[in-house]
CSV table of C-alpha atoms in Angstrom, one decimal:
chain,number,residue,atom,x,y,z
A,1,UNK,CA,-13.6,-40.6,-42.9
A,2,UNK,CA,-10.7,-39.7,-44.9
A,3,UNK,CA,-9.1,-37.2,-42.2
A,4,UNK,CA,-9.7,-40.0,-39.8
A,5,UNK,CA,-7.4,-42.0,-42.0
A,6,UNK,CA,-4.7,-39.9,-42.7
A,7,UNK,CA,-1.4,-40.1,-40.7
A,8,UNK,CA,-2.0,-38.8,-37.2
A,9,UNK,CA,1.6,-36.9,-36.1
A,10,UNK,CA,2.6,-37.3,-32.4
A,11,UNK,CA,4.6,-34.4,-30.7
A,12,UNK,CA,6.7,-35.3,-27.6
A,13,UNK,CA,9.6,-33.2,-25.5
A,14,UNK,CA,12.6,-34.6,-25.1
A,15,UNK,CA,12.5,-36.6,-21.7
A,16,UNK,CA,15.9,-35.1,-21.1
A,17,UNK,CA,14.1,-31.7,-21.0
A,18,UNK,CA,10.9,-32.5,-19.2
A,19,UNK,CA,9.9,-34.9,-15.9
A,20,UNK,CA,9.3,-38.8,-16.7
A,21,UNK,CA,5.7,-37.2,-17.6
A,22,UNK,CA,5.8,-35.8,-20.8
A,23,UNK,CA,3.3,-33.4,-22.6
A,24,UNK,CA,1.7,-35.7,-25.8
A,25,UNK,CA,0.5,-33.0,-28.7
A,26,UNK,CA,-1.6,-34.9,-31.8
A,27,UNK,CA,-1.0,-32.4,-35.0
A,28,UNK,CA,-3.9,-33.6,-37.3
A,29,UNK,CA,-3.9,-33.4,-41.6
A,30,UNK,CA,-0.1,-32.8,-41.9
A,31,UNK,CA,2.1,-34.4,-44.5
A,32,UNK,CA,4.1,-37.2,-43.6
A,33,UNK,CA,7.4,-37.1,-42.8
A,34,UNK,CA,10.0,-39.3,-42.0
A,35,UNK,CA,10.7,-40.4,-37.9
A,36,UNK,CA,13.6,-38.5,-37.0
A,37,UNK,CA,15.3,-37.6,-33.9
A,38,UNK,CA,15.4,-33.8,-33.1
A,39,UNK,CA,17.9,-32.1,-30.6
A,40,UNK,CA,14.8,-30.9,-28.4
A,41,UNK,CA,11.6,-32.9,-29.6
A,42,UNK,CA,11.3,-36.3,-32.0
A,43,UNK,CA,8.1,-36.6,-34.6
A,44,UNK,CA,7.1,-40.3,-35.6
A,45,UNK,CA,4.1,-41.0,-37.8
A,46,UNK,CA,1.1,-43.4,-37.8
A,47,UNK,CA,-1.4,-44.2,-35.0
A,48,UNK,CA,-0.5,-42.4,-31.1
A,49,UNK,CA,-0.2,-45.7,-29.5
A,50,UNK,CA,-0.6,-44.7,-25.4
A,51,UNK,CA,2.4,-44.0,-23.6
A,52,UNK,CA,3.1,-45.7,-20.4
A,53,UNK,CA,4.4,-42.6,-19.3
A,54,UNK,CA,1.3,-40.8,-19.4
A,55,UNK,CA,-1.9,-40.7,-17.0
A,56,UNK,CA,-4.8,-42.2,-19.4
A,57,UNK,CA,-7.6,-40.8,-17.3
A,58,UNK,CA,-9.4,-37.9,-19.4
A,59,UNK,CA,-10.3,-36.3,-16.3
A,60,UNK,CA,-6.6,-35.4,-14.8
A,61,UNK,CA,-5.3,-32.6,-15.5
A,62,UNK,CA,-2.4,-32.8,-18.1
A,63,UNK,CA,-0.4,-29.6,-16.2
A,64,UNK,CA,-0.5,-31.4,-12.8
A,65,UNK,CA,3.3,-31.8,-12.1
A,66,UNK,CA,4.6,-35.4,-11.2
A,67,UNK,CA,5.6,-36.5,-7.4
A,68,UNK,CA,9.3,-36.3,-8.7
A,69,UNK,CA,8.6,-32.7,-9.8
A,70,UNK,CA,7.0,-31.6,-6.5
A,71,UNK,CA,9.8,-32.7,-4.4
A,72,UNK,CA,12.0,-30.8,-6.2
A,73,UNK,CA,9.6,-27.7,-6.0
A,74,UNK,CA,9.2,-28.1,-2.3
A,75,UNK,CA,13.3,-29.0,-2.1
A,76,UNK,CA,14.1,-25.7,-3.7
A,77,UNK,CA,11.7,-23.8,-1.6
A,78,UNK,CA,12.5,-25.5,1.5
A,79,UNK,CA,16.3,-24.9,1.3
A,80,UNK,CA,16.0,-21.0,-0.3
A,81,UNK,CA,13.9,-20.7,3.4
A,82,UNK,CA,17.1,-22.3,5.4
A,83,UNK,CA,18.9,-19.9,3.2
A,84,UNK,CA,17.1,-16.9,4.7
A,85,UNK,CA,16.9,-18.0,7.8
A,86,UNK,CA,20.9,-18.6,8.3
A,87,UNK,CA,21.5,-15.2,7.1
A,88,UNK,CA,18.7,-13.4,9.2
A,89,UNK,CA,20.3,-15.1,12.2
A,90,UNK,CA,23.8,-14.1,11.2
A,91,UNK,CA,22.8,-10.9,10.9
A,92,UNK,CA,21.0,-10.5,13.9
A,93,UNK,CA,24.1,-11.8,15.8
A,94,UNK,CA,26.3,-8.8,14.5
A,95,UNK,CA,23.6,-6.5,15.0
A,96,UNK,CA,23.1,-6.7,18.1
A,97,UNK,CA,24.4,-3.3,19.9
A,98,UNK,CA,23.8,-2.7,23.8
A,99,UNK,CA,21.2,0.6,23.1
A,100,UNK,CA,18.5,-1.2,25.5
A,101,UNK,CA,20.8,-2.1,28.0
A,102,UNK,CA,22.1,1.2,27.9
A,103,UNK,CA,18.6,3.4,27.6
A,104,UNK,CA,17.2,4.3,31.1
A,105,UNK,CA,14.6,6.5,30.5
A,106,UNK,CA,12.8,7.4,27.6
A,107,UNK,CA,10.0,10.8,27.6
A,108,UNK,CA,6.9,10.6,25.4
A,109,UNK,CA,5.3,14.2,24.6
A,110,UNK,CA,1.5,13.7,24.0
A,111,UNK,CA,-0.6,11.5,25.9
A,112,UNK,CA,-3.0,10.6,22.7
A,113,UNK,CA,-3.9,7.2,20.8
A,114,UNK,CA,-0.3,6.8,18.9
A,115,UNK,CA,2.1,8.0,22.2
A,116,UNK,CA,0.1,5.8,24.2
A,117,UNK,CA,0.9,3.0,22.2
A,118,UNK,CA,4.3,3.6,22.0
A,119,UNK,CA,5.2,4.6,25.4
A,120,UNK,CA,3.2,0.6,26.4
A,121,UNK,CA,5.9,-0.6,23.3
A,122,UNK,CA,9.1,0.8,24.6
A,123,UNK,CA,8.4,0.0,28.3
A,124,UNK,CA,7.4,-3.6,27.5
A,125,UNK,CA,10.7,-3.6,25.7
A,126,UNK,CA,12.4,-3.7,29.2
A,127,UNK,CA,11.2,-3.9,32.8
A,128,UNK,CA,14.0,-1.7,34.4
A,129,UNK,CA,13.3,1.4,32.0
A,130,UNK,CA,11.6,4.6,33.0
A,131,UNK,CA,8.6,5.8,30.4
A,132,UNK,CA,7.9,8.7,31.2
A,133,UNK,CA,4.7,11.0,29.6
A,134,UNK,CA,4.4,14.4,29.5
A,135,UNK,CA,0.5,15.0,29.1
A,136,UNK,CA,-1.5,18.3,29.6
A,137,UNK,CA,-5.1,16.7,30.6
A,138,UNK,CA,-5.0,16.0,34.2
A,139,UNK,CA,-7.5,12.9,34.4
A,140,UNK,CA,-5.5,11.3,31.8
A,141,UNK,CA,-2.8,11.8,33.9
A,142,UNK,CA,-4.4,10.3,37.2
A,143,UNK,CA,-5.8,7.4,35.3
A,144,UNK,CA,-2.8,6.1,33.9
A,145,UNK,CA,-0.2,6.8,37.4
A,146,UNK,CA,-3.4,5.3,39.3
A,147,UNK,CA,-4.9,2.5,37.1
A,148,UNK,CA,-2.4,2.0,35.1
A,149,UNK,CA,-4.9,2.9,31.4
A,150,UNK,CA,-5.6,5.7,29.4
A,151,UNK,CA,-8.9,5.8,29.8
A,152,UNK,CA,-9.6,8.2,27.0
A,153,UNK,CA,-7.9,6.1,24.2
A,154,UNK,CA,-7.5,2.9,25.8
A,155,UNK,CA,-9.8,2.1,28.3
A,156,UNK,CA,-9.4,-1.4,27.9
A,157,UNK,CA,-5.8,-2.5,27.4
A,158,UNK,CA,-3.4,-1.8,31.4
A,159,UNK,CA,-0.2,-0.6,30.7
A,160,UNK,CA,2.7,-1.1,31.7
A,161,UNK,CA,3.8,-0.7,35.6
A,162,UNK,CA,7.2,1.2,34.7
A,163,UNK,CA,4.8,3.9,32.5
A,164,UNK,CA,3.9,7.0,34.4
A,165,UNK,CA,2.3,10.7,33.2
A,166,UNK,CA,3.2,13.9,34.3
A,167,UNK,CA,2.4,17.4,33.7
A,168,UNK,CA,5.6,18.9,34.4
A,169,UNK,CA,7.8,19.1,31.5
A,170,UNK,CA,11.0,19.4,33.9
A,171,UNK,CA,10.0,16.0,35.6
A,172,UNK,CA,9.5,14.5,32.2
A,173,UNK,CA,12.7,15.6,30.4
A,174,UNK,CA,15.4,15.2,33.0
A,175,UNK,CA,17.6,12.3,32.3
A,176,UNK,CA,15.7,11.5,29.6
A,177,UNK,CA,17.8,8.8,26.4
A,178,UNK,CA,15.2,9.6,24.0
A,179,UNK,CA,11.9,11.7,23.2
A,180,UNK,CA,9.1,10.3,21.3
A,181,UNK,CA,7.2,13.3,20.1
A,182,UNK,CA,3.9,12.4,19.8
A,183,UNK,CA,2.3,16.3,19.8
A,184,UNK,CA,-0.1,17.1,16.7
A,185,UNK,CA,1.6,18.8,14.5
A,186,UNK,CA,-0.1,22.3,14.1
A,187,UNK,CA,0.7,22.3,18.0
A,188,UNK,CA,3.8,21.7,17.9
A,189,UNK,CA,5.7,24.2,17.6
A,190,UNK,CA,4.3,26.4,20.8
A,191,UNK,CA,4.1,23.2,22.9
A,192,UNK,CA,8.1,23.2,21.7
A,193,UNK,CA,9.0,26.7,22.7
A,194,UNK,CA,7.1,25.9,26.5
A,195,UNK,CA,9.4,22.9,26.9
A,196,UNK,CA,12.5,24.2,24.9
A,197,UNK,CA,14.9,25.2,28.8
A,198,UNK,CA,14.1,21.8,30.0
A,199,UNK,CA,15.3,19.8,26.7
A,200,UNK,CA,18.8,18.5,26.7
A,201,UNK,CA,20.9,19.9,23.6
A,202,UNK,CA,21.4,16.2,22.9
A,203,UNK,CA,19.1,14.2,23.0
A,204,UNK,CA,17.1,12.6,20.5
A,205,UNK,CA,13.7,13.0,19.0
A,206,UNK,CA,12.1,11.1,17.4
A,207,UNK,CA,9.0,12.4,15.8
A,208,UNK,CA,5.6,10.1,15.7
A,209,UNK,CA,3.8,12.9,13.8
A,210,UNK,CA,3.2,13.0,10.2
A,211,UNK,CA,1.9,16.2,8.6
A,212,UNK,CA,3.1,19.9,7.3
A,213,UNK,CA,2.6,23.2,9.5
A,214,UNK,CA,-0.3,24.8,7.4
A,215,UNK,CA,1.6,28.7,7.6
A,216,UNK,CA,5.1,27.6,7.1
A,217,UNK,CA,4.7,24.4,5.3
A,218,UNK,CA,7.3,23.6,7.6
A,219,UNK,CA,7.9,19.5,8.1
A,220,UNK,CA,8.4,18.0,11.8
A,221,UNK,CA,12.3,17.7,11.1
A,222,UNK,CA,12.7,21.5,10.3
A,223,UNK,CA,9.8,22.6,13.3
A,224,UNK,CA,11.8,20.6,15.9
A,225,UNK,CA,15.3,22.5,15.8
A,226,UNK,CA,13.9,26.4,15.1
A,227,UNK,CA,11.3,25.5,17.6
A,228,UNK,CA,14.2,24.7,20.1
A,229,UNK,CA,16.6,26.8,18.9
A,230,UNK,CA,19.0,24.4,18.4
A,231,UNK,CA,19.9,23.5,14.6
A,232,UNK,CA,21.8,20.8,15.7
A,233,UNK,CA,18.9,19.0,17.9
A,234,UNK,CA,19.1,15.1,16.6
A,235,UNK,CA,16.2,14.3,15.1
A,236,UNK,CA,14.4,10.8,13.6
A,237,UNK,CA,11.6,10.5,11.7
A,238,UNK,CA,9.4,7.3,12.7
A,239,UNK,CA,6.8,6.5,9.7
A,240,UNK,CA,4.8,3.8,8.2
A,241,UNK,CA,1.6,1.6,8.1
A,242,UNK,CA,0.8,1.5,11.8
A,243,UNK,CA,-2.7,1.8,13.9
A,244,UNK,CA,-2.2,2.5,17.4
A,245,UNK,CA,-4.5,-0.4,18.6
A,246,UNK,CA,-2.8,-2.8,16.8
A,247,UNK,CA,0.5,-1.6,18.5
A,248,UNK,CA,-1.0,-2.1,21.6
A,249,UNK,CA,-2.3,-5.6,21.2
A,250,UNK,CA,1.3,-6.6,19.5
A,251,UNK,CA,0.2,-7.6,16.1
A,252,UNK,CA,3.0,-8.0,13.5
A,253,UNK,CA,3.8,-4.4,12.0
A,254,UNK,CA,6.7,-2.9,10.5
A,255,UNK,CA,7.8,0.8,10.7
A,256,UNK,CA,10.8,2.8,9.4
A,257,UNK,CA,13.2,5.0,11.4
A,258,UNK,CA,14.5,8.0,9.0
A,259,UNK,CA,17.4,9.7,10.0
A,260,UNK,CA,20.8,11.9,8.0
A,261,UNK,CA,22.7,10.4,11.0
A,262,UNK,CA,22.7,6.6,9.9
A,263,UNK,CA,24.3,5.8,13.5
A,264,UNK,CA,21.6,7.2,15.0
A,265,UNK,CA,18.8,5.4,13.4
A,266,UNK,CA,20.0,2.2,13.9
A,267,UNK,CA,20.4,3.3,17.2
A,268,UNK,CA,16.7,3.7,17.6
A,269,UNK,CA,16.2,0.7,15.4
A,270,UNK,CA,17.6,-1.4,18.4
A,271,UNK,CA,15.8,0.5,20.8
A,272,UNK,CA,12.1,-0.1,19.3
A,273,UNK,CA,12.7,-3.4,17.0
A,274,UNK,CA,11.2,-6.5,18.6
A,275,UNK,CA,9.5,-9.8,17.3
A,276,UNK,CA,6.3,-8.1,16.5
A,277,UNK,CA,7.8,-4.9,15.1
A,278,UNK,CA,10.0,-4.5,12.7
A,279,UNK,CA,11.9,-1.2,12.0
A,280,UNK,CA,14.0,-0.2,8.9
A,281,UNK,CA,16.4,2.4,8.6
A,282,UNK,CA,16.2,4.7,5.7
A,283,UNK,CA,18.6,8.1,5.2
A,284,UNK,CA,15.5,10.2,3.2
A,285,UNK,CA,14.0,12.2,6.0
A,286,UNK,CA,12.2,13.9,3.0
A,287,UNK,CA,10.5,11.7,1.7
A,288,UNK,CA,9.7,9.5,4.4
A,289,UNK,CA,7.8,13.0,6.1
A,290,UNK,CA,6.4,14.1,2.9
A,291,UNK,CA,4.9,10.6,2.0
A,292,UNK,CA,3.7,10.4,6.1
A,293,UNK,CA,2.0,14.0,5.7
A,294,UNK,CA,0.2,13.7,2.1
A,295,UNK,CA,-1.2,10.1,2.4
A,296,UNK,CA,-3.6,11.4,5.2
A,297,UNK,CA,-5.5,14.0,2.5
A,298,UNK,CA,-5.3,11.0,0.4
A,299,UNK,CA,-7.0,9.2,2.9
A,300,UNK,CA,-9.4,11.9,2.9
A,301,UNK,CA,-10.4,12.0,-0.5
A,302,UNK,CA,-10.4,7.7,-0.7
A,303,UNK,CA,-13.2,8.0,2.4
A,304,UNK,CA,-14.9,10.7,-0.1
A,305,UNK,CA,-15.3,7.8,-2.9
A,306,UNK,CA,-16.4,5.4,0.1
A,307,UNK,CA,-19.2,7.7,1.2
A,308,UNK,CA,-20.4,8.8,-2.3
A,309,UNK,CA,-20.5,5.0,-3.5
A,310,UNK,CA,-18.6,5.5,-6.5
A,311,UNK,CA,-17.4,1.7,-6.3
A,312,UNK,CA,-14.0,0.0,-6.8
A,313,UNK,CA,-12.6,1.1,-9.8
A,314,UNK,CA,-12.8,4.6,-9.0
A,315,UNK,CA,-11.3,3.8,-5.9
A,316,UNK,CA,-8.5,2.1,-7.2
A,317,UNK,CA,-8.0,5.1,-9.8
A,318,UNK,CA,-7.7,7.7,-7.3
A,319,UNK,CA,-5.5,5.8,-5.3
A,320,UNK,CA,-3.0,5.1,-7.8
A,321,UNK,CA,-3.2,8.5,-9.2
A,322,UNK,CA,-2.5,10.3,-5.4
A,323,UNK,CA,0.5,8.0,-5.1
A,324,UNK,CA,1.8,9.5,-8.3
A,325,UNK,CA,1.1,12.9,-7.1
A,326,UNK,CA,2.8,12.5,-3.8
A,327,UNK,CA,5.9,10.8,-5.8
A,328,UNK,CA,6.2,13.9,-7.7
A,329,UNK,CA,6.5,16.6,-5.2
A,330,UNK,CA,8.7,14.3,-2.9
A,331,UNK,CA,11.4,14.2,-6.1
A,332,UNK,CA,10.9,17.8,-6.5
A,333,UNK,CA,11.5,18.4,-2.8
A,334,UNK,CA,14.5,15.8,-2.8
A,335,UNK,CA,12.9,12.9,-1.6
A,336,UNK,CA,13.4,9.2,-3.2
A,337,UNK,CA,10.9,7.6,-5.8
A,338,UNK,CA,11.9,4.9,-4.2
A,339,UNK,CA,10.5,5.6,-0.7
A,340,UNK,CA,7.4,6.5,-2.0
A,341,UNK,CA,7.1,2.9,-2.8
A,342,UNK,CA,8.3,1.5,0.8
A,343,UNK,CA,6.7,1.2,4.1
A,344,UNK,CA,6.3,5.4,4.7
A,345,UNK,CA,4.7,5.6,1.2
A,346,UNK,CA,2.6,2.9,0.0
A,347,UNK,CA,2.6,0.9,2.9
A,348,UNK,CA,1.1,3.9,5.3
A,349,UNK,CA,-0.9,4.6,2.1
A,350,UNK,CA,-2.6,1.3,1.8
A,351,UNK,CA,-3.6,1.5,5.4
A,352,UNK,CA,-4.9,4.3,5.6
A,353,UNK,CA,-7.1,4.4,2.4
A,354,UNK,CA,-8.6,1.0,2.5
A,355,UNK,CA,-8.9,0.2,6.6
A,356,UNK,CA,-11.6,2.2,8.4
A,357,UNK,CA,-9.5,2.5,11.2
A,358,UNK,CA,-8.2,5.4,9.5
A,359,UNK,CA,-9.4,8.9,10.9
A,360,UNK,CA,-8.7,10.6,8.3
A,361,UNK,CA,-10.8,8.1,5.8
A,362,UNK,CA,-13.6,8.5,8.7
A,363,UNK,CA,-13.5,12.4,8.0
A,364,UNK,CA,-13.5,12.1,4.3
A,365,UNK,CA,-16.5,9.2,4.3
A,366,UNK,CA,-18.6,11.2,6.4
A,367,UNK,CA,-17.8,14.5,3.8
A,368,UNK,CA,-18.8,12.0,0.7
A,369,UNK,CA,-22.2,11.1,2.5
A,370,UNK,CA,-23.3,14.8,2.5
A,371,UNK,CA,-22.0,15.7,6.3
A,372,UNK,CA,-20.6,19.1,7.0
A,373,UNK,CA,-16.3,19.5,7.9
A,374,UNK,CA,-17.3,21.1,11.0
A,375,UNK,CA,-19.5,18.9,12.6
A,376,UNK,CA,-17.6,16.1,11.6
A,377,UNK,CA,-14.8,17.4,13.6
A,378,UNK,CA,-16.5,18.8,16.3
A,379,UNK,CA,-17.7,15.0,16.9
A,380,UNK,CA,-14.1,14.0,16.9
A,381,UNK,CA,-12.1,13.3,20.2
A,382,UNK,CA,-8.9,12.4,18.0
A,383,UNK,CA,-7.2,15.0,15.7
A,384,UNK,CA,-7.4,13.9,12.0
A,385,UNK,CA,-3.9,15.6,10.5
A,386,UNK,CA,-4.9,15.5,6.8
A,387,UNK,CA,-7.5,17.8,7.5
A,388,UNK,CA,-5.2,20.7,8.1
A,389,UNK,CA,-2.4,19.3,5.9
A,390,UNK,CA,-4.7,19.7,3.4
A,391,UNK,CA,-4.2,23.3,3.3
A,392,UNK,CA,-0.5,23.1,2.6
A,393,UNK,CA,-0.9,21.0,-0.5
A,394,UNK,CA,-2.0,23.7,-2.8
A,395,UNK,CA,1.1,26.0,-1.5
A,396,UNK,CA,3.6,23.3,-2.2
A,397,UNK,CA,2.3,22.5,-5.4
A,398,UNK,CA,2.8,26.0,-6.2
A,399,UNK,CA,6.0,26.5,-4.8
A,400,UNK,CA,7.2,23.2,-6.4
A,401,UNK,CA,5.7,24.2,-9.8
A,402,UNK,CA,3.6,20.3,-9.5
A,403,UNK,CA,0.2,19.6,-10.8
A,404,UNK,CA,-1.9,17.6,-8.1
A,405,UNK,CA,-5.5,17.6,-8.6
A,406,UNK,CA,-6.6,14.9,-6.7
A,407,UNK,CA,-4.9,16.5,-3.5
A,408,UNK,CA,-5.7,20.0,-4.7
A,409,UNK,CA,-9.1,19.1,-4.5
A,410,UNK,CA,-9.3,17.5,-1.2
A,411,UNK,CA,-7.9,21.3,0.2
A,412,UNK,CA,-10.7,22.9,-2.1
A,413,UNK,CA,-13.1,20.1,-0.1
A,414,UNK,CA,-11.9,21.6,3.1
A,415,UNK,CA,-12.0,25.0,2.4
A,416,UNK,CA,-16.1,24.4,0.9
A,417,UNK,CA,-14.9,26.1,-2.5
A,418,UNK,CA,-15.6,23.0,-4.3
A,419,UNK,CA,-18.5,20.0,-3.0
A,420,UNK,CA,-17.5,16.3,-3.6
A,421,UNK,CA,-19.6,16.0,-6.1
A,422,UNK,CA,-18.6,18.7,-8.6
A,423,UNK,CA,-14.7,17.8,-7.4
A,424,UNK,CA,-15.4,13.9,-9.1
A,425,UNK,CA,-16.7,15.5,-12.5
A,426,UNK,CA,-14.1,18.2,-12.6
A,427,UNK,CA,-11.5,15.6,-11.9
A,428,UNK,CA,-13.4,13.1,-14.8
A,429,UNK,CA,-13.0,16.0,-17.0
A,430,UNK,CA,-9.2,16.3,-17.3
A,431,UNK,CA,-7.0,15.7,-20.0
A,432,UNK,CA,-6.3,12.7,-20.6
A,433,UNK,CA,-2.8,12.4,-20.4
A,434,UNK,CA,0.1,10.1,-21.0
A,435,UNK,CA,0.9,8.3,-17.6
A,436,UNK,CA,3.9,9.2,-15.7
């Protein structure tokens, strides 16, 4: 009874300082001190008497912010938004550069899953312009000049009328704007030298394939010019989180255009950009074709977790550290940490490590469920890059004096020197090292 009789103190903020709803603290069993007015709070002793200014049912919530405070929330929020939206309009206005109107013709090399999809997104871009692809399978060929689908990859989604596929590479190439190189890349270069007498000194490719040549460890912007013999062949590096089917049924997805010429690359920018695809511009061809090539063994090695059932956290774990891993050799190869954390890096990462989409996850799930490489990929109709990446990793890491074990282990995978199993507890078994 006595602590229920002694002076009960009464804490409140300054109305100046808070919303017409102040916060009421009761500091029980203090001494008594006199009522005095404080720049910030005032204390006054005796009994809390209820405040008209406060809600007296038990059950609201004392945090809930007033009406008065809302509005101002949603005012802030509301006119930050305007804010944006003035400034993405301006900018669009200045932007805007006559690269469509200009581009008549544009040749896609490949006729798979990804060129597919992009050849349907450039000609749906505008009516008038030739799309032109340059595929080797015949019946591929007929079915899309004929039906108008590539029945192989997309059976089910018509493309455009001003897309057509030819075999000749002659046919394809002349007059072409632009090339969209959509060839795998351990193909590439001898599907290069074929072409190389038809391919205009000038124009510009623009590469849609992410991986390193497993002999050379060569990347797509050094293959492209010694495959062409022509140093000075302009070259862009398209990367980030992208799945050809969602291309093709125009769901929101954003890309980025790497390029040393920055004119360049927001020329293409103009060319591809549209309401349901954004594309930045970046200058690090490095790093955006380092981070494209390596995040496909990561994929591999994220589907080996799924199909062992190691669970989340391990998941998560190898994730984070095979973005590390990738950060460090990009740096060491003069890419930027920063777009290792970007759309080409842990955008594409995300993707392809966490959606089953991913054919490269698909490889490394079936690996972690006790499946053999090669019948996995004798099954395949699509070529999963990281597979043959893979290979490279070990060289590179070498070359560029950088410890990856998570990516060194994936080629180890591949090669059947180490089984999933025994990679997980030699991994476990590490140091355990401060985190960089």
């Amino acid at each position: 009874m006595e602590a229920l009789l002694e002076p009960v103190f009464v804490f409140k903020l300054n109305p100046s300082f808070t919303s017409k709803n102040p916060y009421t603290v009761h500091f029980p069993n203090l001494p008594k001190i006199p009522s005095k007015p404080l720049v910030v709070a005032t204390c006054c002793a005796g009994t809390p008497s209820p405040s008209p200014l406060l809600p007296q049912d038990s059950d609201q919530n004392p945090l809930q912010l007033s009406p008065d405070r809302t509005r101002d929330r949603r005012k802030v929020a509301r006119i930050a938004w305007e804010k944006l939206v003035r400034w993405s309009r301006s900018w669009r206005s200045k932007a805007k550069t006559d690269v469509l109107e200009r581009t008549k013709k544009v040749v896609v090399l490949g006729g798979g899953s990804f060129g597919t999809a992009m050849a349907a997104h450039v000609a749906n871009r505008k009516a008038q312009m030739e799309v032109s692809m340059l595929v080797r399978d015949p019946a591929v060929c007929r079915s899309i000049n004929e039906n108008h689908f590539n029945y192989k990859y997309f059976p089910e989604h018509k493309l455009p009328e001003n897309v057509t596929a030819t075999s000749d590479a002659k046919t394809a190439l002349l007059g072409a704007d632009y090339c969209l190189h959509a060839v795998p890349v351990q193909f590439s270069t001898s599907f290069l030298e074929g072409i190389a007498e038809h391919v205009d000194p000038g124009l510009p490719f623009i590469s849609l394939s992410k991986g390193l040549e497993l002999n050379t460890l060569r990347m797509m912007s050094q293959i492209i010019p010694q495959a062409l013999k022509n140093p000075r062949q302009p070259f862009i590096a398209l990367s980030g989180p992208s799945f050809a089917l969602e291309l093709m049924n125009k769901l929101p997805t954003a890309m980025v255009v790497a390029s040393k010429d920055k004119k360049l690359a927001h020329a293409v920018q103009q060319l591809l950009s549209c309401s349901h695809l954004r594309i930045s511009t970046s200058r690090d061809v490095t790093g955006v074709e380092i981070a494209g090539a390596l995040k496909n063994v990561l994929a591999i090695a994220a589907g080996i977790v799924e199909g062992m059932n190691l669970g989340n956290n391990s998941m998560a774990a190898l994730v984070a550290q095979g973005c590390s891993e990738i950060r460090w050799l990009a740096t060491k190869m003069g890419g930027k940490p920063a777009t290792i954390t970007g759309l080409s890096g842990t955008g594409d990462i995300m993707l392809t490590c966490f959606v089953n989409l991913s054919r490269n996850k698909r490889v490394g799930v079936r690996l972690g469920s006790g499946e053999k490489l090669e019948d996995i990929l004798s099954s395949m109709n699509q070529v999963a890059e990281g597979v043959s990446t893979a290979g490279a990793v070990i060289a590179l890491a070498q070359k560029y004096n950088v410890k990856m074990p998570v990516l060194t282990a994936v080629a180890r995978i591949m090669d059947s020197e180490l089984t999933p199993k025994k990679a997980v507890l030699e991994l476990m078994s590490l140091p355990q090292v401060e985190e960089v």
